Short mmCIF file of C-alpha atoms and ligand atoms in Angstrom, two decimals:
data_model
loop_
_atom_site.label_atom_id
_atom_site.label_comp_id
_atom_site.label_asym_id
_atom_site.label_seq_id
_atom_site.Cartn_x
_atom_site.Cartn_y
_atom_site.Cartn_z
CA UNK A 1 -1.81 -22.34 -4.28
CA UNK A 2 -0.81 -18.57 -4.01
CA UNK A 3 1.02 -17.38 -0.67
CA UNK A 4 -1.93 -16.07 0.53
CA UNK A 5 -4.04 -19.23 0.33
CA UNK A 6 -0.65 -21.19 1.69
CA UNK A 7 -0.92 -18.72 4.66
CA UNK A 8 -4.78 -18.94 5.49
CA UNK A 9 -4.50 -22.92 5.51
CA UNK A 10 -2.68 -22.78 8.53
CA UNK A 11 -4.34 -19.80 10.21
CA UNK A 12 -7.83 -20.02 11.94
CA UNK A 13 -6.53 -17.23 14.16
CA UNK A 14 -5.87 -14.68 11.61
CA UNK A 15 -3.02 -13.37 11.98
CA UNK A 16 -2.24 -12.80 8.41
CA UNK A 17 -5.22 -9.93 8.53
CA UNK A 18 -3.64 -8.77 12.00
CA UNK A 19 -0.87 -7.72 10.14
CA UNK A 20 -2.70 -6.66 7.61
CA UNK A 21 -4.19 -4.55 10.17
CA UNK A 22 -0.99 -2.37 10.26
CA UNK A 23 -2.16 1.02 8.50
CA UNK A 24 -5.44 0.45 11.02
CA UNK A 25 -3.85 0.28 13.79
CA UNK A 26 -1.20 3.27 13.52
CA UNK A 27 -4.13 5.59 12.60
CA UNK A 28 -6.28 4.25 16.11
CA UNK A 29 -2.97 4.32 18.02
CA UNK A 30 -2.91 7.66 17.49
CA UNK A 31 -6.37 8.38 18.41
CA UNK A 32 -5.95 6.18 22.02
CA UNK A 33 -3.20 8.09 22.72
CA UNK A 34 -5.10 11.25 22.43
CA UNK A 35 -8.02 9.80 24.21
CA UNK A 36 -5.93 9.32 27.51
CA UNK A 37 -5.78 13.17 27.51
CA UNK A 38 -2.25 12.86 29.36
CA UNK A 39 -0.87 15.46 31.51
CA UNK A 40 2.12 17.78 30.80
CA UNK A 41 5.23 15.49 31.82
CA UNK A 42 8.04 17.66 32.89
CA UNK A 43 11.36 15.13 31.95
CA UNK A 44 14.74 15.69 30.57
CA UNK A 45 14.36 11.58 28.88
CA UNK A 46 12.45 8.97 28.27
CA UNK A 47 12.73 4.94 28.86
CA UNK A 48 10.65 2.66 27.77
CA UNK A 49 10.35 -0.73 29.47
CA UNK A 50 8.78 -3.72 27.75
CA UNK A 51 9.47 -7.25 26.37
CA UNK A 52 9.55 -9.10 23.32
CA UNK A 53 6.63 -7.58 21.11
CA UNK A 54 6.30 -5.01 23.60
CA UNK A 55 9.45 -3.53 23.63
CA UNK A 56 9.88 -3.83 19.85
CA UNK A 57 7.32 -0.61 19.25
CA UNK A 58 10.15 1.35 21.60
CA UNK A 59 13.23 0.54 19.06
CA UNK A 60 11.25 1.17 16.35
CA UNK A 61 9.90 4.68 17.48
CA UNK A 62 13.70 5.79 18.22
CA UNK A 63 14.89 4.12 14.46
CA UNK A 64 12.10 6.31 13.46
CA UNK A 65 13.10 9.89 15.07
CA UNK A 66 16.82 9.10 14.13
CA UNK A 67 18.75 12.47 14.07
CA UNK A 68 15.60 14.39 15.60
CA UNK A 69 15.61 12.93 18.87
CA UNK A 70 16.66 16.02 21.44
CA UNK A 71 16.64 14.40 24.56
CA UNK A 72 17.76 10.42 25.53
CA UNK A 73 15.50 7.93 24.94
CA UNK A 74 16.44 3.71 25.46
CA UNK A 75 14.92 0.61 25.66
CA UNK A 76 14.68 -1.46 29.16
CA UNK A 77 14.47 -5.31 28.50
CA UNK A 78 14.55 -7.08 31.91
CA UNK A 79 13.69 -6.51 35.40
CA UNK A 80 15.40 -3.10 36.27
CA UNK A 81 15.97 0.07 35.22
CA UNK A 82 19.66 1.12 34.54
CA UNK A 83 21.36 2.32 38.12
CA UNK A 84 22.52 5.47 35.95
CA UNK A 85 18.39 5.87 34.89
CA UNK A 86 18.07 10.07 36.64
CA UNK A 87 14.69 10.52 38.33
CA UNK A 88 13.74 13.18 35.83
CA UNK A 89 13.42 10.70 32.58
CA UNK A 90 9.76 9.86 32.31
CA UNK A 91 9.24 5.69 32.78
CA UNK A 92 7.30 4.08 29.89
CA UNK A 93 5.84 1.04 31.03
CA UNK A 94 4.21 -1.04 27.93
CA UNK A 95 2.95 -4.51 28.38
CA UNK A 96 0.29 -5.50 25.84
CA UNK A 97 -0.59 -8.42 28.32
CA UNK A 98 -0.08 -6.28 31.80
CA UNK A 99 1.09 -9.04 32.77
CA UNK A 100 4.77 -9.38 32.43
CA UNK A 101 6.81 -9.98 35.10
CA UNK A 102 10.33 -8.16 33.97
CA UNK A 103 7.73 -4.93 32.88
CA UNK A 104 6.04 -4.36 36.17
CA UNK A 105 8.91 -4.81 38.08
CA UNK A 106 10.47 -1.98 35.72
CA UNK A 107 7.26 -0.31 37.20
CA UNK A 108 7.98 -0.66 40.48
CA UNK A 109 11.20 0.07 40.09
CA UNK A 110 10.07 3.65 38.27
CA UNK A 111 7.74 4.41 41.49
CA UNK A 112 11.29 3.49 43.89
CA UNK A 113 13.02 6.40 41.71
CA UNK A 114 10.57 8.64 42.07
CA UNK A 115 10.13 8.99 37.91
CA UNK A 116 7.07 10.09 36.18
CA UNK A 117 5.76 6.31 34.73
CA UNK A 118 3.27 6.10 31.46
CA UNK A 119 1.84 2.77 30.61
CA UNK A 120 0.30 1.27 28.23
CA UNK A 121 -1.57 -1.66 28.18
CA UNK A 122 -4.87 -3.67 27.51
CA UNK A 123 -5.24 -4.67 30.98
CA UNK A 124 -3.36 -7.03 33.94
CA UNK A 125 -1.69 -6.34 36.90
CA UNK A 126 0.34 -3.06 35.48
CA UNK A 127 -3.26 -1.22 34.49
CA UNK A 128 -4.51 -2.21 37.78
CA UNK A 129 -1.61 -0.93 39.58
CA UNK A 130 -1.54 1.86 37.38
CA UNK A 131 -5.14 2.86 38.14
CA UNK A 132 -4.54 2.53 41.92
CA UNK A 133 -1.55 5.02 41.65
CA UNK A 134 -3.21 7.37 39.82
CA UNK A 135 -0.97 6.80 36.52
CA UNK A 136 -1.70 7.23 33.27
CA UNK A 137 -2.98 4.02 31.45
CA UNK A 138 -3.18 4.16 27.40
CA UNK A 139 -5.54 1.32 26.70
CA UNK A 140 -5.06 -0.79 23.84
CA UNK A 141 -7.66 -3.19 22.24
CA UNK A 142 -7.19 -6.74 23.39
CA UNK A 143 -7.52 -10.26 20.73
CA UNK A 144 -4.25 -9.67 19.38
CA UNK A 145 -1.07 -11.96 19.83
CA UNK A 146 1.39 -8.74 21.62
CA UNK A 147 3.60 -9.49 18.47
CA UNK A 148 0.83 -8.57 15.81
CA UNK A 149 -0.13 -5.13 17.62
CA UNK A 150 3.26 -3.73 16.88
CA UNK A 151 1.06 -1.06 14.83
CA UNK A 152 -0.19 0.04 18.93
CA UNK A 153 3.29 -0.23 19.99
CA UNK A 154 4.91 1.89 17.35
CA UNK A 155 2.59 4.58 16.97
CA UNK A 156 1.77 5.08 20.95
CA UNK A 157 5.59 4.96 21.80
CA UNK A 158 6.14 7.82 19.21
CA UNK A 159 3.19 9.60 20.65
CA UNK A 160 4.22 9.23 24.26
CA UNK A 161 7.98 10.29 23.29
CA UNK A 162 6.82 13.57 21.42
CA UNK A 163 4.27 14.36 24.42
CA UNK A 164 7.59 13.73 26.89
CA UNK A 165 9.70 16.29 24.66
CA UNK A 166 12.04 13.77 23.52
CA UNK A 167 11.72 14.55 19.53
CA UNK A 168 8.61 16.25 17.71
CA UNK A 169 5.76 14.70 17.04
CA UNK A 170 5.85 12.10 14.06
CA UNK A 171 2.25 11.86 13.17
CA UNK A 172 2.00 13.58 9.75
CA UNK A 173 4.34 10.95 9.01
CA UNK A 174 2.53 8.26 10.37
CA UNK A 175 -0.98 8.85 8.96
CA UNK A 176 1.27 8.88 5.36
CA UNK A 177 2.74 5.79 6.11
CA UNK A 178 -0.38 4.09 6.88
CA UNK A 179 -1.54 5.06 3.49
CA UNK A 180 1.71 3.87 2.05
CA UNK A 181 1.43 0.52 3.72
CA UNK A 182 -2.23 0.15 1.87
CA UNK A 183 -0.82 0.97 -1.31
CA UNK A 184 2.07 -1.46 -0.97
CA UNK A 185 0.36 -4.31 0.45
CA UNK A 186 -0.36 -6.56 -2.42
CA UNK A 187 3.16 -5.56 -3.38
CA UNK A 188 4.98 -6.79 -0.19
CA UNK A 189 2.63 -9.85 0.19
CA UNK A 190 4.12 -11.15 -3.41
CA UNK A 191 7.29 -9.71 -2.58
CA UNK A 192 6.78 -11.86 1.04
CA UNK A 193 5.72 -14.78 -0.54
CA UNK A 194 8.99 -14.82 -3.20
CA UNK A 195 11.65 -14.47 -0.23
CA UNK A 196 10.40 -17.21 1.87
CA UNK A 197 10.25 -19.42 -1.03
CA UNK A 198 13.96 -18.49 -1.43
CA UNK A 199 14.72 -18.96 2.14
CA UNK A 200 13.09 -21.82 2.85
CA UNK A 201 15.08 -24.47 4.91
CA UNK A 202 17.75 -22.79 5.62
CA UNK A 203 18.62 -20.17 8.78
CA UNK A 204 18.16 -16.58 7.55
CA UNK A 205 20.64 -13.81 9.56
CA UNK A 206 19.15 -10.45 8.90
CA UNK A 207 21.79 -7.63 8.87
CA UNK A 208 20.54 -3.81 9.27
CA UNK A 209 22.04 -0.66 10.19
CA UNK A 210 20.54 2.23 11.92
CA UNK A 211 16.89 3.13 10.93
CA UNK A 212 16.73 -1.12 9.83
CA UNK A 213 18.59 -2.37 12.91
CA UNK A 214 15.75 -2.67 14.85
CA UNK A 215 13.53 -4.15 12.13
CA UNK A 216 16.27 -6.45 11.08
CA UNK A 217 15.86 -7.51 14.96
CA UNK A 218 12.05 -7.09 14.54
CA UNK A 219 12.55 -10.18 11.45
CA UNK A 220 14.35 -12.59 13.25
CA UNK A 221 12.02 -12.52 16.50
CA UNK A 222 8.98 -12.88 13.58
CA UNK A 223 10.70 -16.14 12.31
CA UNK A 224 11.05 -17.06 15.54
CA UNK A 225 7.79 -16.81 16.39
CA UNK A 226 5.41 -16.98 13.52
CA UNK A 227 7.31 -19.42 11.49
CA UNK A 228 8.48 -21.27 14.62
CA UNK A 229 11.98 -21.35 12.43
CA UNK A 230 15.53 -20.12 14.01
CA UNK A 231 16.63 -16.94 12.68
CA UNK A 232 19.65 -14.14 13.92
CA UNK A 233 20.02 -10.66 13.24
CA UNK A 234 23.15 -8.42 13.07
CA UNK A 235 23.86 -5.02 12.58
CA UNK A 236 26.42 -3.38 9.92
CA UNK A 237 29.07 -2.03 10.32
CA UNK A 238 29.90 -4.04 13.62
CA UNK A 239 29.32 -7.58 11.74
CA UNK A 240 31.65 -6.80 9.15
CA UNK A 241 34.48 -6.74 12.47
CA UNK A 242 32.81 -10.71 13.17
CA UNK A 243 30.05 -12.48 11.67
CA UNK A 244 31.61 -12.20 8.51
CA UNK A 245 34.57 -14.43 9.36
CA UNK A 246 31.91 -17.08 10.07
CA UNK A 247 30.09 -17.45 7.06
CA UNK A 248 33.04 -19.24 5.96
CA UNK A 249 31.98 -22.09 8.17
CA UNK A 250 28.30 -21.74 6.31
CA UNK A 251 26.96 -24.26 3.53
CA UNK A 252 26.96 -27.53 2.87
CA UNK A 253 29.83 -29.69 4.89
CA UNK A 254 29.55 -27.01 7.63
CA UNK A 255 27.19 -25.87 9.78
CA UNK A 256 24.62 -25.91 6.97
CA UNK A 257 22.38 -23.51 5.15
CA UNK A 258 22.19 -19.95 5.73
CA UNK A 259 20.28 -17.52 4.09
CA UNK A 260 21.91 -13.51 4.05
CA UNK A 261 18.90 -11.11 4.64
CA UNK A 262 20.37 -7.12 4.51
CA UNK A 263 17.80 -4.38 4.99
CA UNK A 264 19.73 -1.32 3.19
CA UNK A 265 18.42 2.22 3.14
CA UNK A 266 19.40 5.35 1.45
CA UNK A 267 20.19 6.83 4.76
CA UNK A 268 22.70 4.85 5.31
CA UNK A 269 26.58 6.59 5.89
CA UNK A 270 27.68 5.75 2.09
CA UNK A 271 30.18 3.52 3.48
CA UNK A 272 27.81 1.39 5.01
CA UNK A 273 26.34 0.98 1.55
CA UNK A 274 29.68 0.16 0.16
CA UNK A 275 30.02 -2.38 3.25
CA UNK A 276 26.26 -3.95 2.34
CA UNK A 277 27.64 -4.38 -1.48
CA UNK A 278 30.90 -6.05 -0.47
CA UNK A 279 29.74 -8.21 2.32
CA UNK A 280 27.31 -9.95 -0.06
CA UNK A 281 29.96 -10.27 -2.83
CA UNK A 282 32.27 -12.03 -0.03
CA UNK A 283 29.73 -14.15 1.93
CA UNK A 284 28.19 -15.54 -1.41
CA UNK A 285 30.09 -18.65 -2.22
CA UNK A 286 29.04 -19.90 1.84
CA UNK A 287 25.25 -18.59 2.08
CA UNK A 288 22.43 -20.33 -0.15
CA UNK A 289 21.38 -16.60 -1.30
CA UNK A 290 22.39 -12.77 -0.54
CA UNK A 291 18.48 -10.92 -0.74
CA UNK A 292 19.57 -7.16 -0.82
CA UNK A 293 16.26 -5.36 0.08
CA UNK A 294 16.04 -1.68 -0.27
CA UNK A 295 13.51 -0.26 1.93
CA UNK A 296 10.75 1.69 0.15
CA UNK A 297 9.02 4.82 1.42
CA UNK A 298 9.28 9.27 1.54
CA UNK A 299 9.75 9.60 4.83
CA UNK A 300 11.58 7.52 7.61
CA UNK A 301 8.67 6.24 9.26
CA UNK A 302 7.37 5.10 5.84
CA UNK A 303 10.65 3.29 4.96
CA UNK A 304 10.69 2.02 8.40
CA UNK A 305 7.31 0.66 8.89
CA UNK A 306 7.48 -1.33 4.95
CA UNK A 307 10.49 -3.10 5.93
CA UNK A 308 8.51 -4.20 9.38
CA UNK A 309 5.25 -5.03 6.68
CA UNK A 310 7.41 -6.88 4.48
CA UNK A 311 9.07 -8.83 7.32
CA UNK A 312 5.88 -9.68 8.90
CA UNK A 313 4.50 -11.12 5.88
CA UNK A 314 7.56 -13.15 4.80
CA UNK A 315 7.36 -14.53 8.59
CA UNK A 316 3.97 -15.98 7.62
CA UNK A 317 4.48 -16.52 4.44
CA UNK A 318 7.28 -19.03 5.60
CA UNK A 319 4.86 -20.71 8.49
CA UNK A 320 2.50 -21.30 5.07
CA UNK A 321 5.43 -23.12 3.46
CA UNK A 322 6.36 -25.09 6.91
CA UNK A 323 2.59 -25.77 7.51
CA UNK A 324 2.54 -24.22 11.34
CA UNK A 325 0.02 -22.16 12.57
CA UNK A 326 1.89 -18.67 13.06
CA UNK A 327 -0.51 -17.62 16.18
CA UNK A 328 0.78 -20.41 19.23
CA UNK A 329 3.34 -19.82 21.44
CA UNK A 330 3.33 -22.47 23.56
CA UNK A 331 7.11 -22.59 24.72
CA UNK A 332 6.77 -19.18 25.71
CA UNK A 333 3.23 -20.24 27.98
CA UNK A 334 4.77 -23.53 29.43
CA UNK A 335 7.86 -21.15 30.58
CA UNK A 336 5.59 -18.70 32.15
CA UNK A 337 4.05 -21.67 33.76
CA UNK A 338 7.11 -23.04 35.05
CA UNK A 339 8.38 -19.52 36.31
CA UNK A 340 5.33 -19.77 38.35
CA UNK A 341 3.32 -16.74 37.18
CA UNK A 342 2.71 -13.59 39.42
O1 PA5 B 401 5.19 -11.85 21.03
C1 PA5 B 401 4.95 -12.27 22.15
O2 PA5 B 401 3.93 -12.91 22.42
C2 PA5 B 401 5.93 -12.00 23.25
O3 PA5 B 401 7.15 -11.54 22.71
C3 PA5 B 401 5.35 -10.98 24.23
O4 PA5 B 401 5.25 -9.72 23.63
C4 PA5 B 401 6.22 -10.91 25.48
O5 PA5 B 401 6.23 -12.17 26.14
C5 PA5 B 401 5.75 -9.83 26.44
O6 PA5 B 401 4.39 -9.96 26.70
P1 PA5 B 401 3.48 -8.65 26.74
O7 PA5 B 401 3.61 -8.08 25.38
O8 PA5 B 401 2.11 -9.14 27.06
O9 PA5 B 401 4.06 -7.78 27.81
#
């Protein structure tokens, strides 16, 4: 059976062709965010607020921009915004639900500063609240699991951060990364399908730096998720100061099997590159494999958005080997549910 077959077997809900859907999606998130028509927003930085596969598109966009950002720009993940947040950074609101509790109290909590607020959203209590205040909604398409639309999240958080004057537009570089991503795909989904074979049954720990931190992050939340399969993710150089001491307890005898994943880019400070190389020479004996990627791409978006591909795929290429269906979440529901939901 080829990894593709493997995958559909245990997918009536498609998800495999939602994230297939990636190039798609940057080019229409692009186009929604031009269809809101947004006003001038006069701010001196930018937060977004969001959760889980909502907040991801926020890391990424920053990872993306790098050494071009201008003006601050951070990622809210809970119910408040930072007591040092100044009423003159713009409020980014994105929920792909509208329906998350932590994000439209983050909403509120923009109004009580008196900050410009953004959202984003395909419906739910934050684009009704939104409407009734009179602030800007960017509407995305709903059927997708919030995790699988990480093409909307991306591409409108990069939009809404050039429009708030935090870096320059990226878009050049995200219409050529969309085209990349097409012309890579059969590549990645082989590539996909080879590293979960490799991984299989035992816990990968994803190690990035920089432009891959977030995506290393964005890998271990997929396994979570998609492959319903525990996963961690680390970021170099701080892991060489820790988590390296305990891959000694790793393997067989210990606390069992571990799998190194390190997402390296040719951005990287050169010692960081020297730290990738020796970290896997040293952690070898203890994991059941070191898998070195180097991300592929021109630009930093490119690079950025084939490591997110190739971690997407390798997510459901490993729910194809477990035999789960990638799409349910149903520990997530049942703990909405017992939260009470708003
Ligand atoms: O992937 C998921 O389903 C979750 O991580 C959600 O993104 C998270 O619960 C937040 O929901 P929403 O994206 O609807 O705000």
């Amino acid at each position: 059976m080829s990894v593709v077959e493997r995958i559909q077997a245990v997918d009536p809900s498609g998800q495999l062709d939602a994230v297939r859907s990636l190039p798609d999606q940057l080019r229409d998130a692009v186009w929604r965010f031009d269809s809101a028509d947004l006003a001038p927003v006069d701010c001196r930085g930018l937060v977004v607020c969001g959760m889980g596969g909502s907040a991801i598109g926020g890391d990424l966009a920053r990872a993306a921009f790098g050494d071009r950002l201008t003006l601050p720009m951070e990622t809210v993940r809970g119910y408040a915004l930072s007591s040092a947040t100044p009423p003159d950074h713009a409020v980014f609101c994105s929920s792909y639900s509208g329906n998350t509790e932590e994000t439209v109290a983050c909403y509120a909590a923009a109004e009580a500063l008196g900050a410009p607020r953004i959202t984003a959203t395909t419906g739910g209590t934050l684009a009704e609240s939104a409407r009734a205040d009179g602030v800007p909604v960017i509407g995305l398409p709903a059927g997708l699991q919030p995790r699988a639309a990480v093409g909307y999240g991306f591409g409108v958080t990069a939009e809404v951060a050039a429009h708030c004057g935090v870096a320059s537009s990226i878009r050049t570089e995200i219409d050529a990364a969309a085209a990349h991503l097409e012309s890579q795909l059969d590549a990645l989904m082989a590539r996909a399908g080879e590293l979960a074979e490799a991984i299989q049954g035992s816990v990968p720990v994803i190690a990035g730096c920089g432009l891959t931190a977030p995506v290393g992050y964005r890998w271990k939340c997929q396994f979570n998720e998609n492959s319903k399969w525990p996963a961690f993710s680390h970021v170099m150089p701080e892991l060489d100061h820790n988590e390296i001491v305990g891959w000694q307890g790793a393997g067989a005898g210990g606390a069992g099997e571990f799998s190194a994943i390190f997402l390296e880019d040719r951005d990287h400070h050169p010692r960081v590159r020297q730290r990738f190389e020796l970290t896997a020479e040293l952690i070898a004996p203890n994991a059941r494999g070191v898998h070195r990627i180097e991300t592929e791409g021109e630009s930093r978006t490119e690079r950025l958005l084939w490591a997110v591909m190739l971690g997407d795929l390798t997510s459901l290429a490993l729910a194809g080997l477990r035999g789960v269906d990638p799409e349910p979440v149903d520990v997530i529901e049942s703990l909405k549910d017992r939260l009470g939901r708003p």
